[in-house]
PDB file of C-alpha atoms in Angstrom:
ATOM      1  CA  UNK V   1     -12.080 115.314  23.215  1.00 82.00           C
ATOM      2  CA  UNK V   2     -14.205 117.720  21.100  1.00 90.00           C
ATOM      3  CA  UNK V   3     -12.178 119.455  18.369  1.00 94.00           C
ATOM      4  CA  UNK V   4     -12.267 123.588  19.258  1.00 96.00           C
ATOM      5  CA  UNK V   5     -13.120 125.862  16.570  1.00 97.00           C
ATOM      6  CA  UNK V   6     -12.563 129.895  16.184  1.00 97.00           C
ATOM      7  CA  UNK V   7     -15.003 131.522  13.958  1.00 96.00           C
ATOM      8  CA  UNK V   8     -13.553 134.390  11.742  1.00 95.00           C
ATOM      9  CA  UNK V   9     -16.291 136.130   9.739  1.00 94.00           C
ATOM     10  CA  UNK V  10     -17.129 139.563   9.304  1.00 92.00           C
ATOM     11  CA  UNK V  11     -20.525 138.663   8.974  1.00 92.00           C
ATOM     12  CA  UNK V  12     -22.547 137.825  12.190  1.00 93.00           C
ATOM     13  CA  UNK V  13     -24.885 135.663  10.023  1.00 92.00           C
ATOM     14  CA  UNK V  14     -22.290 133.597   8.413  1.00 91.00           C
ATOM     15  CA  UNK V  15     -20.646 132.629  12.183  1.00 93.00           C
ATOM     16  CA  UNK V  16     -23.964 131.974  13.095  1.00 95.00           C
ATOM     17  CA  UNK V  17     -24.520 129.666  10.569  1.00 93.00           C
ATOM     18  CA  UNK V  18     -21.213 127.740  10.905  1.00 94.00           C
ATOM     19  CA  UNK V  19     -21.673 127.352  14.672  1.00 95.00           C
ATOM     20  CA  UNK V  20     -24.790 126.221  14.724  1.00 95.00           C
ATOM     21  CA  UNK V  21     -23.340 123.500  11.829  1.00 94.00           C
ATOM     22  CA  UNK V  22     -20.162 122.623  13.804  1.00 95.00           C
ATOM     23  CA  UNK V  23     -21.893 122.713  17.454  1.00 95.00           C
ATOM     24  CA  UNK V  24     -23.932 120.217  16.003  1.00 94.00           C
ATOM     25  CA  UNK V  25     -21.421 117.388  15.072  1.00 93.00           C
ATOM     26  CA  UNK V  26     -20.548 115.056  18.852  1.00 93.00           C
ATOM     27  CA  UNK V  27     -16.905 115.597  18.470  1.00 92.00           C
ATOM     28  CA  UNK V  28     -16.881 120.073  17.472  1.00 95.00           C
ATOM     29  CA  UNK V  29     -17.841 122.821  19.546  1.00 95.00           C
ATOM     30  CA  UNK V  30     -17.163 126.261  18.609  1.00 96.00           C
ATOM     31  CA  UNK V  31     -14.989 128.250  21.104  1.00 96.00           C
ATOM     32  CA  UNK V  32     -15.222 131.674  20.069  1.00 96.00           C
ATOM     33  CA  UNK V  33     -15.671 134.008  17.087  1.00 96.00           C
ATOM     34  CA  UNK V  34     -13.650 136.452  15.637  1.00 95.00           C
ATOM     35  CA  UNK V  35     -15.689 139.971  13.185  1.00 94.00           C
ATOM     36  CA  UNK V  36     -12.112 140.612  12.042  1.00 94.00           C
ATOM     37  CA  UNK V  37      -8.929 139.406  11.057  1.00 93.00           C
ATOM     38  CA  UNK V  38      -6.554 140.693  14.180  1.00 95.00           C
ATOM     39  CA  UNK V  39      -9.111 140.017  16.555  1.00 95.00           C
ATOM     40  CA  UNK V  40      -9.464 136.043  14.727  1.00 96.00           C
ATOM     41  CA  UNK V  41      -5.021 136.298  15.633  1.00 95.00           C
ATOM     42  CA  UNK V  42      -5.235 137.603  19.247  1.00 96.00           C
ATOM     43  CA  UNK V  43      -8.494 135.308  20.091  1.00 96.00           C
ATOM     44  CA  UNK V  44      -6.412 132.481  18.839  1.00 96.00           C
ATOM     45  CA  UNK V  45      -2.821 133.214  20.074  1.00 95.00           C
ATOM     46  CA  UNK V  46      -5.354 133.561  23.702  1.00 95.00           C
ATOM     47  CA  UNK V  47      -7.738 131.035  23.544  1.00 95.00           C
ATOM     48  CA  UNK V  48      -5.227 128.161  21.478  1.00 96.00           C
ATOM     49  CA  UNK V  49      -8.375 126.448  19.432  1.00 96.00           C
ATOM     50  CA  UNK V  50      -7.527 123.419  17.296  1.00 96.00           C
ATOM     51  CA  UNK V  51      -8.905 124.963  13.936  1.00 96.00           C
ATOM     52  CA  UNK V  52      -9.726 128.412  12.900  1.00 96.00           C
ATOM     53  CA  UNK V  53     -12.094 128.965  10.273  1.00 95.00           C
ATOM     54  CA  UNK V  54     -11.117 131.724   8.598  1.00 93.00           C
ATOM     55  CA  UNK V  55     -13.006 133.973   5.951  1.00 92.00           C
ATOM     56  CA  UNK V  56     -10.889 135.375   2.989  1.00 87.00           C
ATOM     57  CA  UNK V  57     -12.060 138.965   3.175  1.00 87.00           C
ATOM     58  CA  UNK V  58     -12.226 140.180   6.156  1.00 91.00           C
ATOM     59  CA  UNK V  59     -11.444 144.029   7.471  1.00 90.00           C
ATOM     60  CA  UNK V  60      -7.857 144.713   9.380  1.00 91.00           C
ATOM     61  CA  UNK V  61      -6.444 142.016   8.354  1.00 89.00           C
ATOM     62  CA  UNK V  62      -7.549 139.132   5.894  1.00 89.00           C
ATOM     63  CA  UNK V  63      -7.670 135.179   6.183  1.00 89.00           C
ATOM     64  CA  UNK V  64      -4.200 135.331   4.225  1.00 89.00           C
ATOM     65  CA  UNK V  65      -2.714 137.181   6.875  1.00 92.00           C
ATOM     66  CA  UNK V  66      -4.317 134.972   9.541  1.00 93.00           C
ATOM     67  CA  UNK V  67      -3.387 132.017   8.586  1.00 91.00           C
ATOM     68  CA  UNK V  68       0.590 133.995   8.517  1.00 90.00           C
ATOM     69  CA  UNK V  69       0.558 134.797  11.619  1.00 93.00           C
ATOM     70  CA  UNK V  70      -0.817 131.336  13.179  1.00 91.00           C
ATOM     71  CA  UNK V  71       1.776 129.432  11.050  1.00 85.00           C
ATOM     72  CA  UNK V  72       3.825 127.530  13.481  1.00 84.00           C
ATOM     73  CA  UNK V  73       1.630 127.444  16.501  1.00 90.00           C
ATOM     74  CA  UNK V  74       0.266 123.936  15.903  1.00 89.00           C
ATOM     75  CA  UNK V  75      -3.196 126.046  15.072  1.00 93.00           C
ATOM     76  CA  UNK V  76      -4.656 124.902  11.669  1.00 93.00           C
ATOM     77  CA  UNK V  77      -6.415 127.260   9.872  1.00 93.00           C
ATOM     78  CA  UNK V  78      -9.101 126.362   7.065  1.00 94.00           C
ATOM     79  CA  UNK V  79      -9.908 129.039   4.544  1.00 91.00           C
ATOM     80  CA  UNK V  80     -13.461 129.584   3.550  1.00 89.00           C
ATOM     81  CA  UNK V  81     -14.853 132.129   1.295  1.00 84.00           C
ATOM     82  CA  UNK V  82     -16.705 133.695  -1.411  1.00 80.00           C
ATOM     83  CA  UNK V  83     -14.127 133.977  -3.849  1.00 68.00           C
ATOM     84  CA  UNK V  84     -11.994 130.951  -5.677  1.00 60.00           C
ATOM     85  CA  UNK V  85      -9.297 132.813  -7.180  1.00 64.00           C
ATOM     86  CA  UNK V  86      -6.736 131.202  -7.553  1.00 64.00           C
ATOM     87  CA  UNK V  87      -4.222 133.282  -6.149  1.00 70.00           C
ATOM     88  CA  UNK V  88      -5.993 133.244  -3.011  1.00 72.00           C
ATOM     89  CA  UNK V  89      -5.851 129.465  -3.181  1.00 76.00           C
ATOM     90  CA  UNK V  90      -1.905 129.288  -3.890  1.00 73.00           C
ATOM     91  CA  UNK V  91      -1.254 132.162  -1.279  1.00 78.00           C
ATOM     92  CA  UNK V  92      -3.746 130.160   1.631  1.00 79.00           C
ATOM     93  CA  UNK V  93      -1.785 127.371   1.178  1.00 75.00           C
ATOM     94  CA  UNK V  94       1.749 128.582   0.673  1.00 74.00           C
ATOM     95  CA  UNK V  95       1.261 130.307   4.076  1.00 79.00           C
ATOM     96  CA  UNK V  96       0.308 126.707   5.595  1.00 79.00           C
ATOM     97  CA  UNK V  97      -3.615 126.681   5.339  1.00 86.00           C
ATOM     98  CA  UNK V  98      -5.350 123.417   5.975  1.00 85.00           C
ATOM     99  CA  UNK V  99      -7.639 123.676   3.955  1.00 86.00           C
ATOM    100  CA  UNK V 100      -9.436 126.198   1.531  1.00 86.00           C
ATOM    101  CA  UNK V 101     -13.234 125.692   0.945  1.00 87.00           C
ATOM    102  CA  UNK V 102     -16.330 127.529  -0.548  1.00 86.00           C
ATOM    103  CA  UNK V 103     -18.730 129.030   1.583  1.00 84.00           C
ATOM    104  CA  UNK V 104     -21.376 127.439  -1.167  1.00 82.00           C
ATOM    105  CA  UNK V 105     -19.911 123.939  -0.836  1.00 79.00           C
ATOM    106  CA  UNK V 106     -21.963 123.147   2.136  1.00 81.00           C
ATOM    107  CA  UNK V 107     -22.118 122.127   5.355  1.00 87.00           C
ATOM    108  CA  UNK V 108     -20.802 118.164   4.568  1.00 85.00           C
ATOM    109  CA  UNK V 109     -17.894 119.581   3.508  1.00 85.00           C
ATOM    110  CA  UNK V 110     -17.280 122.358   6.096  1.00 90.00           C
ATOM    111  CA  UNK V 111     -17.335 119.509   9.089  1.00 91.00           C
ATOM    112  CA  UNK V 112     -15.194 116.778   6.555  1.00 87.00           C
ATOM    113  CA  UNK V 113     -12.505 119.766   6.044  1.00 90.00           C
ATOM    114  CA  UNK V 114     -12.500 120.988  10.005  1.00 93.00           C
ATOM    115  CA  UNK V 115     -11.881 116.622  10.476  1.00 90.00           C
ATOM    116  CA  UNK V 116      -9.249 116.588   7.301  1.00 86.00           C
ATOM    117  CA  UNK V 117      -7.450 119.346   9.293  1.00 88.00           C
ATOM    118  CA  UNK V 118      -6.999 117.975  12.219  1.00 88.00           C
ATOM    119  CA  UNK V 119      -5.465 114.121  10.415  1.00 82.00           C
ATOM    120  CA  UNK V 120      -2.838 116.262   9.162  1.00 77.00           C
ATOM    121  CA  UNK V 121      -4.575 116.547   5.493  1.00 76.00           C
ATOM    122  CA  UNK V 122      -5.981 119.168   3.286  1.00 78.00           C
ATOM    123  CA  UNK V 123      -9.088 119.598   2.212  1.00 79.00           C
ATOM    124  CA  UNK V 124      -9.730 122.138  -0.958  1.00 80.00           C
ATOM    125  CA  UNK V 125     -13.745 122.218  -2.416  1.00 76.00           C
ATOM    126  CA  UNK V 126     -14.149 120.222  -5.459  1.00 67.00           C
ATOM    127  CA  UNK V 127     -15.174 122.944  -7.728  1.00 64.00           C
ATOM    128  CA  UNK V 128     -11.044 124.528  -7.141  1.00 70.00           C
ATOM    129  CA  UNK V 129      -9.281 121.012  -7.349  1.00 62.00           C
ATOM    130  CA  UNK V 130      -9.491 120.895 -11.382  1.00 56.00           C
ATOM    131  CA  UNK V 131      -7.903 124.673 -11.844  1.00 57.00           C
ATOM    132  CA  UNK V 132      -5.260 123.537  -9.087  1.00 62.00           C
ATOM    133  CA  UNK V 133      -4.467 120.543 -10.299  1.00 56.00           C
ATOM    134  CA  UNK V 134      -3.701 121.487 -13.719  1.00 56.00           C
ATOM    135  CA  UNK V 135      -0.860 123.458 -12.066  1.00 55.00           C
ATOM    136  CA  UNK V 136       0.550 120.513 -10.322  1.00 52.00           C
ATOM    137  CA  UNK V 137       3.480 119.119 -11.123  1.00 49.00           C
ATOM    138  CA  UNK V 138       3.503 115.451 -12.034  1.00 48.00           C
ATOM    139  CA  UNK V 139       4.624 113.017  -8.689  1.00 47.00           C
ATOM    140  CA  UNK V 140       7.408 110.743  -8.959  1.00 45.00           C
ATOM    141  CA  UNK V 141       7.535 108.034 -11.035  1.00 45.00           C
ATOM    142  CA  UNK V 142       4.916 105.323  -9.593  1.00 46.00           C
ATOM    143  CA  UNK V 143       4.830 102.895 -12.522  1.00 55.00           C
ATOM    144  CA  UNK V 144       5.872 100.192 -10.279  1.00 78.00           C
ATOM    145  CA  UNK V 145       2.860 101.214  -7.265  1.00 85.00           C
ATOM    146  CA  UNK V 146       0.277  98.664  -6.657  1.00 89.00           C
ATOM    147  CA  UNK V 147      -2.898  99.098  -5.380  1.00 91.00           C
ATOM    148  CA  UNK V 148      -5.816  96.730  -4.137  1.00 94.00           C
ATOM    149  CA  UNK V 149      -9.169  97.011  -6.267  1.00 94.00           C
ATOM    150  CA  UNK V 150     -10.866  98.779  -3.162  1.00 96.00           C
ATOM    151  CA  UNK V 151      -8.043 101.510  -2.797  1.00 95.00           C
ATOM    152  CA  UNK V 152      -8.047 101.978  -6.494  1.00 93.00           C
ATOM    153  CA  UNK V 153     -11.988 102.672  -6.401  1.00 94.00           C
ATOM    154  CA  UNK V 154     -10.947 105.083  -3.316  1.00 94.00           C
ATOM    155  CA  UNK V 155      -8.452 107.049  -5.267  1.00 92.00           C
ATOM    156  CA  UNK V 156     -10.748 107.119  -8.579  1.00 91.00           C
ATOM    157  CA  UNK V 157     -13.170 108.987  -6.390  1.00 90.00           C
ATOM    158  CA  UNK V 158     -10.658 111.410  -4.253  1.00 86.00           C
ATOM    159  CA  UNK V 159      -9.558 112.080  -7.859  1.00 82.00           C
ATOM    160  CA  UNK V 160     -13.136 112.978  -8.425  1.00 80.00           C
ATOM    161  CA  UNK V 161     -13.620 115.367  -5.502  1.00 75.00           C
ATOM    162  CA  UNK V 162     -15.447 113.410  -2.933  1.00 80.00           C
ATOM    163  CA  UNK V 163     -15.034 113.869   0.975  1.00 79.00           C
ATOM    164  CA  UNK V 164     -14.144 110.831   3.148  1.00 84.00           C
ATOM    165  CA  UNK V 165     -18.439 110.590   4.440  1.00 84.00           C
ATOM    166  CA  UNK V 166     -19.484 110.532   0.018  1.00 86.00           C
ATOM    167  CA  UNK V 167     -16.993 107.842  -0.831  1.00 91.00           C
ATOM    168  CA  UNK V 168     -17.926 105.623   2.028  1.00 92.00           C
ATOM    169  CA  UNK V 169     -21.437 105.810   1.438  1.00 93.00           C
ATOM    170  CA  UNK V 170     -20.836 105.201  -1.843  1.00 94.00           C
ATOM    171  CA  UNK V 171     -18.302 102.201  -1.594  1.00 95.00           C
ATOM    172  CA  UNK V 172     -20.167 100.892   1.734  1.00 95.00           C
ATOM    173  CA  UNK V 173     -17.329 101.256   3.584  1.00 94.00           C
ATOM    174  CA  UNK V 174     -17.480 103.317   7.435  1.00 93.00           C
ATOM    175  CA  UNK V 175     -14.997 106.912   7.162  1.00 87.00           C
ATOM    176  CA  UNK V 176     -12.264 105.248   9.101  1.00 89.00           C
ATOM    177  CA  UNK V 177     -11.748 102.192   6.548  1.00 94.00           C
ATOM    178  CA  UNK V 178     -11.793 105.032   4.233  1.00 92.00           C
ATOM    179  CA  UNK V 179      -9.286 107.198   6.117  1.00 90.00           C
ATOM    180  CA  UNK V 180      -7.148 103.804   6.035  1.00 94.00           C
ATOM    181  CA  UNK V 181      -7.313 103.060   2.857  1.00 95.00           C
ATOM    182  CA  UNK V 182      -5.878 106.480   1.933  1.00 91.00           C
ATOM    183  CA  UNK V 183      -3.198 106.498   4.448  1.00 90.00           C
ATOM    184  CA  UNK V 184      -2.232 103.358   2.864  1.00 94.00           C
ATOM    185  CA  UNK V 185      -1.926 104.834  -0.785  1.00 92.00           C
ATOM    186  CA  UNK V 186      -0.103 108.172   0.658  1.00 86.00           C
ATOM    187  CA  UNK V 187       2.101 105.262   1.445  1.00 89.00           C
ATOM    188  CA  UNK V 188       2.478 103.522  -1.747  1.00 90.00           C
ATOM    189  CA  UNK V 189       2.620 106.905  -3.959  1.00 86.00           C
ATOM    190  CA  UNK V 190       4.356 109.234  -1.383  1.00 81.00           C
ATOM    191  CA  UNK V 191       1.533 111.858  -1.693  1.00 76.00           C
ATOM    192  CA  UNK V 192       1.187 113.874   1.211  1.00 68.00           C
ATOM    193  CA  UNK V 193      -2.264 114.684   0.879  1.00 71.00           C
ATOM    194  CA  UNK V 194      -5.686 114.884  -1.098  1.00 74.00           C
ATOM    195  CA  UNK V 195      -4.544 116.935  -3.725  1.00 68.00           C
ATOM    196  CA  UNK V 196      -1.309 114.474  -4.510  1.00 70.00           C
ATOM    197  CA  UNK V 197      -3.295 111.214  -4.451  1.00 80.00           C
ATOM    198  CA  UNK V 198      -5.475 112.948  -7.248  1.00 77.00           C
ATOM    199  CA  UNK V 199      -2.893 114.542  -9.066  1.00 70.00           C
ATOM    200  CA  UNK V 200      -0.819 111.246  -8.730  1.00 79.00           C
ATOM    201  CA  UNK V 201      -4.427 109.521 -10.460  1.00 82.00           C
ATOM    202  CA  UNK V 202      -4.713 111.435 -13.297  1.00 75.00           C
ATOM    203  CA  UNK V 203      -0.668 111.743 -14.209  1.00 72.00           C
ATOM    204  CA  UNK V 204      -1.320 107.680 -13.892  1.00 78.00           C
ATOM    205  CA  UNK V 205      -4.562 107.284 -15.978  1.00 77.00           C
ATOM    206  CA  UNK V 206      -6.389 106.038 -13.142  1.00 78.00           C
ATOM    207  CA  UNK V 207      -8.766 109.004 -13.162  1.00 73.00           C
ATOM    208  CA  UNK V 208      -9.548 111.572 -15.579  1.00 67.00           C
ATOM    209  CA  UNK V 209     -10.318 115.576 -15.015  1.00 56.00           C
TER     210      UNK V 209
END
């Protein structure tokens, strides 16, 4: 079944934009829209999509807020916006976002973080993951993990940013043996997402900011 998406933008050109992008993908289709932030809760609390896209700015109430109130339904909400501040990124996902993107990042990554949302993971744009990571705390000791040469080349380049569809083109691998492989080293290291497995890379050596 096609994944259902809500829309929140206060701009009618930028939902335009992301429907058209999402309606175009075999396994999305956009559901409804929302111009403001309680409309985006109401529309979703009625209409029960699987992901809202949610701007960071928008009037009544913001994507913050949104992603607050839809906290527990089983609704995942992926922040995109303008701004990369990070204290909108540490409030997005301290209130449970599942994701947090830039509107600048592109369409690739839009669809790979609406997909990351719905495996349970958590997909934040490259250009935030160096400022966040610095913050991260250092995993649990994982002197004693061991990885095969392909999930080590996997985790070099989630370290480095890249969405499931850019590492598998690059390793020649199809996005499920890529999805696989980094089940398998959530796994080994206990991370729980994206963000870990990097972290856990560079507090290793196995990848470098």
């Amino acid at each position: 079944m096609a994944t259902r998406i809500l829309v929140a933008d206060d701009q009618e050109g930028i939902r335009s934009a992301f429907r058209l992008i999402l309606d175009a993908q075999p396994d999305m289709t956009v559901v409804a829209e929302a111009a403001d932030g309680r409309a985006a809760i109401d529309t979703a609390k009625a209409v029960k999509p699987d992901v809202v896209l949610a701007d960071i700015r928008m009037p009544v109430a913001d994507g913050i807020e949104v992603t607050r109130a839809l906290a527990g339904t089983g609704i995942r909400v992926v922040v995109v916006t303008t701004f990369g501040l990070d204290e909108y990124v540490h409030a997005a996902l301290r209130h449970g976002a599942a994701g947090f993107i830039l509107k600048r990042s592109g369409p690739t990554l839009l669809v790979e973080a609406v997909r990351a949302a719905m495996n349970g993971d958590v997909l934040i744009s490259p250009q935030l993951t160096v400022r966040l990571l610095r913050e991260t705390g250092r995993p649990r000791e994982t002197s004693d993990v061991v990885l095969t040469e392909r999930e080590d080349e996997v985790v070099t380049l989630v370290a480095q940013g890249r969405t499931n569809a850019e590492i598998a083109a690059e390793l020649f691998l199809s996005p499920g043996t890529v999805k696989n492989h980094i089940a398998s080293v959530q796994r080994k290291t206990g991370a729980r997402n994206r963000v870990t497995i990097a972290a856990w890379a560079w507090a290793t050596g196995r990848a470098e900011p």
